[in-house]
JSON list of C-alpha atoms in Angstrom, two decimals:
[
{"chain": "A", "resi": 837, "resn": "UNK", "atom": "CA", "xyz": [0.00, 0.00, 0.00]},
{"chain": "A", "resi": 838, "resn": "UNK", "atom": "CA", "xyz": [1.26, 3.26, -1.10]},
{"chain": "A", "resi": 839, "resn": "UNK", "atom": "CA", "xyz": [0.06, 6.63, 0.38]},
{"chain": "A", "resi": 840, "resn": "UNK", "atom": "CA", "xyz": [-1.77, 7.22, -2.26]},
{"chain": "A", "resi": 841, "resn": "UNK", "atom": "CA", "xyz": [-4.09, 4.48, -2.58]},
{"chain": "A", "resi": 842, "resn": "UNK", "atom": "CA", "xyz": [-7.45, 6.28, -1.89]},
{"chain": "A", "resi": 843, "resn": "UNK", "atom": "CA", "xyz": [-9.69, 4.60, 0.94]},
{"chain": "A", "resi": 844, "resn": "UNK", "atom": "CA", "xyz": [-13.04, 3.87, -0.97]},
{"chain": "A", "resi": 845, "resn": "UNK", "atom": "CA", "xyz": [-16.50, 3.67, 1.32]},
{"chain": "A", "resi": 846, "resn": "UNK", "atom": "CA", "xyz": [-18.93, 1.49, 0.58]},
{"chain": "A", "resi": 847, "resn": "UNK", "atom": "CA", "xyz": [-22.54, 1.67, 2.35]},
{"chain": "A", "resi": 848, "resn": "UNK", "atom": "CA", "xyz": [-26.24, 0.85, 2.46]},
{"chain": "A", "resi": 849, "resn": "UNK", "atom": "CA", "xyz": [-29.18, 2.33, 4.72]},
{"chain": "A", "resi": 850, "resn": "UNK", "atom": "CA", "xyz": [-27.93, 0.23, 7.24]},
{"chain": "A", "resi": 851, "resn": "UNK", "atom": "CA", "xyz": [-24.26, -0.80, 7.02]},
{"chain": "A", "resi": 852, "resn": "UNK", "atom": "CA", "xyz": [-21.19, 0.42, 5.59]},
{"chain": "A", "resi": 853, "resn": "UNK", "atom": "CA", "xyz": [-17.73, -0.22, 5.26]},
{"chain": "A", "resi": 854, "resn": "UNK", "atom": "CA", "xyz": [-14.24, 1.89, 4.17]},
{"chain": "A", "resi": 855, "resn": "UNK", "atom": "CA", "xyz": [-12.02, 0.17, 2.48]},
{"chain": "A", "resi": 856, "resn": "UNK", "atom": "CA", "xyz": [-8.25, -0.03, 1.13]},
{"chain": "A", "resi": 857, "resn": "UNK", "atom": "CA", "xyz": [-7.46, -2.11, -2.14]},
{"chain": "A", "resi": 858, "resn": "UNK", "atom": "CA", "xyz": [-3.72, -3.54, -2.55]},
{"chain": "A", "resi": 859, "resn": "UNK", "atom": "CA", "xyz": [-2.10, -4.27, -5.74]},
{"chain": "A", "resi": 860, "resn": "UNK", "atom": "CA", "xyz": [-1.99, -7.88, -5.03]},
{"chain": "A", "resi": 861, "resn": "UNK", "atom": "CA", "xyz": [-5.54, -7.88, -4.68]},
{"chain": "A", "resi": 862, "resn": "UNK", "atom": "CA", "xyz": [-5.62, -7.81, -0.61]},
{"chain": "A", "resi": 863, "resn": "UNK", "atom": "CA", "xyz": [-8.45, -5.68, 1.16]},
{"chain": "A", "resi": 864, "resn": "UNK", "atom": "CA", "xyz": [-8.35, -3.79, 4.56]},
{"chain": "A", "resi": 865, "resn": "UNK", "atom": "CA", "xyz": [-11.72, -2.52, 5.87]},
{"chain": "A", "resi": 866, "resn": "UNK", "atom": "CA", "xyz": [-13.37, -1.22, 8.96]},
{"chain": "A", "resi": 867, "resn": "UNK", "atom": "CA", "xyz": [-17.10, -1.90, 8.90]},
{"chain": "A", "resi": 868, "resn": "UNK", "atom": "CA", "xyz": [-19.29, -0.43, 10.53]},
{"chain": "A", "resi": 869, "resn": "UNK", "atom": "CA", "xyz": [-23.24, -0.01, 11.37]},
{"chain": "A", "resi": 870, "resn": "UNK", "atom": "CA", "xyz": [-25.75, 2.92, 11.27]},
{"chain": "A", "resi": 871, "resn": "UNK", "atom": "CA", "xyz": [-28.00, 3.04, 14.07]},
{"chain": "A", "resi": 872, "resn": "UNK", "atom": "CA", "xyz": [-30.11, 6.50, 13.16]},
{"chain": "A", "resi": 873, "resn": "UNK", "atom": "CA", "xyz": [-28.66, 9.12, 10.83]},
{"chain": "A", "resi": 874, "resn": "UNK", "atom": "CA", "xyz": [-26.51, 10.92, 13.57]},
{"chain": "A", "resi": 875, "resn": "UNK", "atom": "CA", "xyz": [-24.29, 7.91, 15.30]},
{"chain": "A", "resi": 876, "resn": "UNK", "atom": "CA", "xyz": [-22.15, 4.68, 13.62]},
{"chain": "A", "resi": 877, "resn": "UNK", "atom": "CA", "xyz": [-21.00, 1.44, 15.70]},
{"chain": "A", "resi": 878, "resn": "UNK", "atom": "CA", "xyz": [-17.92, 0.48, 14.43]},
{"chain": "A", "resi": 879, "resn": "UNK", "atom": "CA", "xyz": [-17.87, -3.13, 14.33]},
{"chain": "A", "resi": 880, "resn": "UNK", "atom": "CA", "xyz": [-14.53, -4.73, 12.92]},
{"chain": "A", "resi": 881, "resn": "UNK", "atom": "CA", "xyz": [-11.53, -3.79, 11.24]},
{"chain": "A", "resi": 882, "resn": "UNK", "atom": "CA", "xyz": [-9.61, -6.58, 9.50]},
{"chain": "A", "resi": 883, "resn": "UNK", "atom": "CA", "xyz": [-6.23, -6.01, 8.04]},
{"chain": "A", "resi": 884, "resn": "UNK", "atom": "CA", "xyz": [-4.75, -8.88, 5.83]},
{"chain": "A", "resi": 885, "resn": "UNK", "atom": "CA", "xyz": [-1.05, -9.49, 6.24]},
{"chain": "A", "resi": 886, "resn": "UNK", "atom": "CA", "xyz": [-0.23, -7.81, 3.13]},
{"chain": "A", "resi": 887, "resn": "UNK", "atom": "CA", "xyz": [-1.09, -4.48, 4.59]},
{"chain": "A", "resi": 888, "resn": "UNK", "atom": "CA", "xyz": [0.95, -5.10, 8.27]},
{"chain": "A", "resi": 889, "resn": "UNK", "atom": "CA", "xyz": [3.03, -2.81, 9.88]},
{"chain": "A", "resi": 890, "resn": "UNK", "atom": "CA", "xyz": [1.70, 0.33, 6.96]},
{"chain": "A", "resi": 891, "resn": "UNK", "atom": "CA", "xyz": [-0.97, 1.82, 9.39]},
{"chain": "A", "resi": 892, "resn": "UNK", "atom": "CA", "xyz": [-3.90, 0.92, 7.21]},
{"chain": "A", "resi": 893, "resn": "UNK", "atom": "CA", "xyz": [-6.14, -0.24, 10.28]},
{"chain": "A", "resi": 894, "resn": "UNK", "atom": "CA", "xyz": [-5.47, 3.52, 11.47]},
{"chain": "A", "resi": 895, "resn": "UNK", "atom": "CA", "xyz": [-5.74, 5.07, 8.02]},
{"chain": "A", "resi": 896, "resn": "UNK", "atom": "CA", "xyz": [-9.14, 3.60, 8.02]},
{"chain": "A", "resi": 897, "resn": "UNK", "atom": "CA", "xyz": [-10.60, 4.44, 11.43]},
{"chain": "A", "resi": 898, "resn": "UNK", "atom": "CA", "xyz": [-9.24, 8.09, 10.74]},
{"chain": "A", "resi": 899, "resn": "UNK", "atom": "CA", "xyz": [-11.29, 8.29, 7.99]},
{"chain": "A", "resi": 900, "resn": "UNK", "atom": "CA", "xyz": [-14.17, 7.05, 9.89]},
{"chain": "A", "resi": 901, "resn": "UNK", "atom": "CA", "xyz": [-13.79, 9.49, 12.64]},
{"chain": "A", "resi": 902, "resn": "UNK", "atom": "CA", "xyz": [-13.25, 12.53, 10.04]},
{"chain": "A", "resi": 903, "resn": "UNK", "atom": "CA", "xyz": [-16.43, 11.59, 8.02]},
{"chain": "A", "resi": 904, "resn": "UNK", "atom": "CA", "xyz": [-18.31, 11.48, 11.43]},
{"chain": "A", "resi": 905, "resn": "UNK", "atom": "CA", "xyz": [-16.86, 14.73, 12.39]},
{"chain": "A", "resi": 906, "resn": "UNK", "atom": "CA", "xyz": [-17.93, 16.62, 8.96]},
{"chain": "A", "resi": 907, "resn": "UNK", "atom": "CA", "xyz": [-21.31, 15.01, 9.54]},
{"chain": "A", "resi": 908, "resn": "UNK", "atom": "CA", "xyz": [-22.16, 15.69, 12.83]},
{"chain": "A", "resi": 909, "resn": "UNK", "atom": "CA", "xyz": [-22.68, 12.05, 13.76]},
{"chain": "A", "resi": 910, "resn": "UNK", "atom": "CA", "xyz": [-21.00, 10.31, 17.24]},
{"chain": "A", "resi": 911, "resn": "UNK", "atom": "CA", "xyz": [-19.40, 6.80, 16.86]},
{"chain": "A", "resi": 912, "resn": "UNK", "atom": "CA", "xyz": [-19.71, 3.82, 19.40]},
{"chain": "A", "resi": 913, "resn": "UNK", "atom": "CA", "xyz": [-16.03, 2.00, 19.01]},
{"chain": "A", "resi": 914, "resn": "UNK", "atom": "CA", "xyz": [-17.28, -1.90, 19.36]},
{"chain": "A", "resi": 915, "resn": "UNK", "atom": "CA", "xyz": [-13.89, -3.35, 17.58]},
{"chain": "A", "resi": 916, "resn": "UNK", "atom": "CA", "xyz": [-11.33, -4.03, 19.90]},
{"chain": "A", "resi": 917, "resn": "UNK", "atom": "CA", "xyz": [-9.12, -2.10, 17.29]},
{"chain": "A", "resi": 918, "resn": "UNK", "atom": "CA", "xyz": [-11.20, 0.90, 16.87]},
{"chain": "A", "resi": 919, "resn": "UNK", "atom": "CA", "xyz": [-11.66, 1.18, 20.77]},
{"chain": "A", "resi": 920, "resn": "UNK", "atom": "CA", "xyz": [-7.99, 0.82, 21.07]},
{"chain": "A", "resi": 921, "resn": "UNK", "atom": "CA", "xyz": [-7.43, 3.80, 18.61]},
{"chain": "A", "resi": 922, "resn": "UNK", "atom": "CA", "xyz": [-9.84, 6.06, 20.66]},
{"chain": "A", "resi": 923, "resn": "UNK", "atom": "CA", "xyz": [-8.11, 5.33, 23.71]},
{"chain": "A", "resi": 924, "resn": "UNK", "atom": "CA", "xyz": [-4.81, 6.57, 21.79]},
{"chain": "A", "resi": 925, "resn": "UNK", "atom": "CA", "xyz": [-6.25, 9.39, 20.13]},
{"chain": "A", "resi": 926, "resn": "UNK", "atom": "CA", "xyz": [-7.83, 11.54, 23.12]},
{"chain": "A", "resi": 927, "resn": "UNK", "atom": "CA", "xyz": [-8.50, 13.99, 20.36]},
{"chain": "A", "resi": 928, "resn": "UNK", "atom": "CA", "xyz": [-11.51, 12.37, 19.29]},
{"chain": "A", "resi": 929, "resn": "UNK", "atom": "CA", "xyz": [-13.58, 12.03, 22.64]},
{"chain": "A", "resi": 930, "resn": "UNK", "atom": "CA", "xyz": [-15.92, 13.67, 21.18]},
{"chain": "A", "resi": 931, "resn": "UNK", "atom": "CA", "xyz": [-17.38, 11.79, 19.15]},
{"chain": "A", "resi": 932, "resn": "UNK", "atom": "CA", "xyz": [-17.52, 9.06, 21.40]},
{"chain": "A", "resi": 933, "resn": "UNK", "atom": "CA", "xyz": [-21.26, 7.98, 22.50]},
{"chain": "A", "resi": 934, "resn": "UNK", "atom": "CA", "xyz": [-21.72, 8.55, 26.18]}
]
């Protein structure tokens, strides 16, 4: 994964998912659920070994928590991952669901 491979978001009324595409055809992606229009459980994040060690669990949970920002919406971290991110990125209590 290069820098600039674009993350690409995928969703339906009720689901979602952002994704990262590698040249040898591997996938990372954070999926997550819409529960209303204002708030997003993040559910898993699964990065293949071809992506290890290049950030692209964080790339993708950044993204997550930018899109929420610009939309107004609060996210509930559910994936171990995600919550661990949070917990690293005091910057983004905000949009955590009390």
């Amino acid at each position: 994964m290069d820098t600039s491979t674009p993350i690409e978001l995928e969703e339906t009324e009720t689901k979602g998912r952002y994704f990262l595409k590698g040249a040898d055809g591997a996938v990372a992606e954070m999926t997550f659920s819409k529960l209303g229009t204002d708030q997003i459980i993040i559910d898993h994040t699964g990065v293949p070994d071809a992506f290890r060690g290049q950030g692209a669990g964080l790339k993708l949970v950044t993204r997550a928590v930018e899109d929420a920002r610009a939309a107004g919406k609060t996210i509930i971290p559910l994936c171990p991952f995600a919550a661990a991110q949070f917990r690293r990125h005091p910057e983004w209590a905000d949009l955590i669901k009390r």
